Amino acid sequence: MSARKVGMMTEDELIHVIRAAVREEFSAAGMRVDAPADVDEARRDFMFLRRLRGWVDGTASKIGGAIILAVVSGIVWLIVVGAQAFFNKP
C-alpha cells in the first residue's frame, strides 16, 4: 500500500476503485465474482450459510432449553422429596 495522495476523484471513479478493491479481496479469499454466474453462486453460498446459522442457533436454543428444564426439574424433585421426608417422619 502506498502513501501516495490521490487528487479529486469523481463519484464514478471512486465507485470503480472500491469495486475493484472488493473484487480483488474476494478473489484473494477464493471467491470469484467476475461473471454474473459467479455472483449467483456467491449468493447461494451466503444463503446456505444463513440457513446453517439459523439451524445452529435453533439447535443451541433447544439444547439450552433442555438443560434449563433438567435443572428446574431436579430442583422441584429435591423439594418434593424433602417435603415427603419432612412430613412422613416416624
XYZ file of N, CA and C in Angstrom:
270
model
N 0.847 -1.165 0.000
C 0.000 0.000 0.000
C 0.894 1.229 0.000
N 0.573 2.149 -0.855
C 1.428 3.332 -0.962
C 0.844 4.481 -0.153
N 1.696 5.420 0.166
C 1.273 6.598 0.921
C 1.009 7.768 -0.018
N 0.856 7.459 -1.303
C 0.645 8.487 -2.308
C -0.738 9.104 -2.140
N -0.805 10.418 -2.201
C -2.077 11.123 -2.079
C -2.761 11.162 -3.437
N -4.052 10.953 -3.412
C -4.837 10.950 -4.642
C -5.631 12.240 -4.691
N -5.637 12.864 -5.865
C -6.365 14.122 -6.023
C -7.868 13.897 -6.021
N -8.578 14.870 -6.471
C -10.039 14.800 -6.502
C -10.480 13.692 -7.456
N -11.439 12.905 -7.019
C -11.974 11.829 -7.845
C -13.457 12.080 -8.048
N -13.949 11.660 -9.183
C -15.390 11.738 -9.390
C -16.031 10.571 -8.659
N -17.328 10.644 -8.494
C -18.053 9.572 -7.816
C -17.926 8.259 -8.577
N -17.987 8.317 -9.903
C -17.857 7.103 -10.711
C -16.471 6.482 -10.575
N -15.432 7.303 -10.531
C -14.078 6.785 -10.365
C -13.915 6.133 -8.997
N -14.487 6.755 -7.980
C -14.405 6.199 -6.631
C -15.139 4.861 -6.549
N -16.315 4.796 -7.160
C -17.075 3.541 -7.174
C -16.269 2.454 -7.883
N -15.642 2.810 -9.003
C -14.839 1.839 -9.750
C -13.670 1.335 -8.903
N -12.992 2.220 -8.212
C -11.851 1.832 -7.375
C -12.306 0.925 -6.237
N -13.414 1.261 -5.608
C -13.909 0.451 -4.485
C -14.325 -0.928 -4.973
N -15.048 -0.985 -6.094
C -15.463 -2.291 -6.637
C -14.259 -3.147 -6.995
N -13.250 -2.543 -7.594
C -12.047 -3.301 -7.946
C -11.359 -3.832 -6.692
N -11.299 -3.032 -5.645
C -10.660 -3.474 -4.397
C -11.444 -4.610 -3.748
N -12.753 -4.498 -3.747
C -13.578 -5.553 -3.141
C -13.449 -6.837 -3.936
N -13.492 -6.737 -5.275
C -13.331 -7.934 -6.112
C -11.967 -8.574 -5.895
N -10.936 -7.758 -5.762
C -9.590 -8.288 -5.529
C -9.526 -9.031 -4.195
N -10.147 -8.494 -3.171
C -10.138 -9.152 -1.854
C -10.977 -10.428 -1.871
N -12.125 -10.399 -2.547
C -12.922 -11.626 -2.687
C -12.115 -12.691 -3.425
N -11.425 -12.283 -4.476
C -10.603 -13.217 -5.234
C -9.485 -13.784 -4.362
N -8.871 -12.951 -3.538
C -7.823 -13.421 -2.633
C -8.368 -14.419 -1.618
N -9.644 -14.284 -1.281
C -10.268 -15.207 -0.331
C -10.802 -16.454 -1.033
N -10.666 -16.513 -2.370
C -11.101 -17.692 -3.103
C -12.524 -17.608 -3.625
N -13.116 -16.433 -3.630
C -14.488 -16.278 -4.098
C -14.471 -15.423 -5.367
N -14.874 -16.029 -6.468
C -14.902 -15.307 -7.736
C -16.228 -14.583 -7.881
N -16.175 -13.334 -8.311
C -17.385 -12.546 -8.554
C -17.252 -11.754 -9.853
N -16.519 -12.331 -10.818
C -16.303 -11.640 -12.084
C -17.528 -11.727 -13.000
N -18.121 -12.893 -13.107
C -19.243 -13.115 -14.013
C -20.553 -13.175 -13.233
N -21.671 -12.907 -13.898
C -22.971 -12.994 -13.210
C -23.243 -14.375 -12.608
N -22.774 -15.422 -13.271
C -22.959 -16.773 -12.714
C -22.191 -16.920 -11.405
N -21.001 -16.309 -11.332
C -20.215 -16.357 -10.092
C -20.922 -15.608 -8.969
N -21.547 -14.503 -9.321
C -22.277 -13.721 -8.320
C -23.456 -14.537 -7.792
N -24.158 -15.232 -8.688
C -25.282 -16.068 -8.255
C -24.810 -17.193 -7.338
N -23.678 -17.792 -7.683
C -23.117 -18.843 -6.820
C -22.759 -18.294 -5.443
N -22.177 -17.112 -5.409
C -21.811 -16.497 -4.128
C -23.065 -16.213 -3.308
N -24.116 -15.756 -3.960
C -25.381 -15.509 -3.239
C -25.925 -16.796 -2.651
N -25.874 -17.883 -3.431
C -26.357 -19.168 -2.904
C -25.509 -19.631 -1.727
N -24.190 -19.387 -1.810
C -23.313 -19.750 -0.693
C -23.697 -18.984 0.572
N -23.944 -17.678 0.420
C -24.323 -16.875 1.580
C -25.694 -17.284 2.115
N -26.631 -17.649 1.226
C -27.948 -18.111 1.689
C -27.807 -19.419 2.454
N -26.921 -20.313 1.974
C -26.675 -21.564 2.688
C -26.112 -21.288 4.081
N -25.154 -20.365 4.150
C -24.576 -20.027 5.457
C -25.619 -19.438 6.393
N -26.543 -18.637 5.859
C -27.606 -18.060 6.687
C -28.529 -19.156 7.221
N -28.901 -20.118 6.343
C -29.743 -21.235 6.798
C -29.010 -22.072 7.834
N -27.722 -22.329 7.602
C -26.926 -23.110 8.551
C -26.853 -22.405 9.898
N -26.645 -21.082 9.874
C -26.591 -20.326 11.126
C -27.927 -20.402 11.863
N -29.028 -20.285 11.122
C -30.344 -20.399 11.752
C -30.561 -21.772 12.368
N -30.122 -22.818 11.663
C -30.261 -24.172 12.191
C -29.421 -24.342 13.457
N -28.188 -23.852 13.437
C -27.307 -23.975 14.609
C -27.872 -23.180 15.787
N -28.360 -21.968 15.521
C -28.958 -21.163 16.594
C -30.178 -21.844 17.186
N -31.024 -22.419 16.335
C -32.216 -23.124 16.820
C -31.851 -24.337 17.656
N -30.851 -25.084 17.195
C -30.412 -26.269 17.935
C -29.827 -25.867 19.288
N -29.017 -24.824 19.298
C -28.428 -24.359 20.559
C -29.522 -23.896 21.519
N -30.534 -23.245 20.992
C -31.640 -22.784 21.827
C -32.387 -23.971 22.436
N -32.626 -25.000 21.640
C -33.338 -26.182 22.155
C -32.506 -26.921 23.196
N -31.210 -27.027 22.964
C -30.338 -27.688 23.939
C -30.294 -26.881 25.230
N -30.209 -25.557 25.125
C -30.229 -24.713 26.324
C -31.536 -24.855 27.081
N -32.649 -24.913 26.354
C -33.954 -25.109 26.998
C -34.028 -26.448 27.715
N -33.472 -27.497 27.100
C -33.477 -28.822 27.725
C -32.639 -28.823 29.005
N -31.514 -28.140 28.989
C -30.667 -28.078 30.193
C -31.379 -27.321 31.305
N -32.010 -26.208 30.965
C -32.756 -25.438 31.975
C -33.894 -26.281 32.527
N -34.615 -26.994 31.657
C -35.709 -27.857 32.101
C -35.196 -28.946 33.049
N -34.042 -29.535 32.741
C -33.479 -30.578 33.596
C -33.101 -30.015 34.965
N -32.506 -28.830 34.997
C -32.108 -28.223 36.276
C -33.343 -27.886 37.104
N -34.344 -27.281 36.498
C -35.569 -26.920 37.224
C -36.286 -28.177 37.709
N -36.330 -29.216 36.863
C -36.965 -30.473 37.273
C -36.226 -31.088 38.460
N -34.900 -31.038 38.447
C -34.124 -31.571 39.570
C -34.399 -30.809 40.856
N -34.521 -29.494 40.777
C -34.811 -28.689 41.967
C -36.194 -29.008 42.496
N -37.176 -29.113 41.598
C -38.543 -29.454 42.023
C -38.553 -30.842 42.646
N -37.847 -31.806 42.074
C -37.790 -33.151 42.621
C -37.184 -33.137 44.028
N -36.101 -32.356 44.225
C -35.492 -32.262 45.554
C -36.464 -31.664 46.570
N -37.226 -30.659 46.153
C -38.198 -30.054 47.062
C -39.280 -31.051 47.437
N -39.788 -31.797 46.449
C -40.842 -32.784 46.718
C -40.323 -33.889 47.630
N -39.147 -34.418 47.353
C -38.575 -35.482 48.184
C -38.307 -34.953 49.590
N -37.808 -33.726 49.707
C -37.567 -33.137 51.027
C -38.856 -32.932 51.792
N -39.923 -32.494 51.106
C -41.218 -32.301 51.774
C -41.786 -33.639 52.237
N -41.656 -34.669 51.407
C -42.151 -36.001 51.804
C -41.381 -36.516 53.020
N -40.075 -36.319 53.029
C -39.268 -36.782 54.158
C -39.614 -35.994 55.421
N -39.908 -34.709 55.281
C -40.243 -33.878 56.437
C -41.589 -34.257 57.029
N -42.586 -34.500 56.174
C -43.935 -34.768 56.674
C -44.181 -36.220 57.001
N -43.365 -37.136 56.589
C -43.547 -38.563 56.853
C -42.543 -39.069 57.882
N -42.284 -38.288 58.936
C -41.348 -38.730 59.964
C -42.003 -39.819 60.793
N -41.188 -40.776 61.198
C -41.765 -41.836 62.066
C -41.990 -41.379 63.478
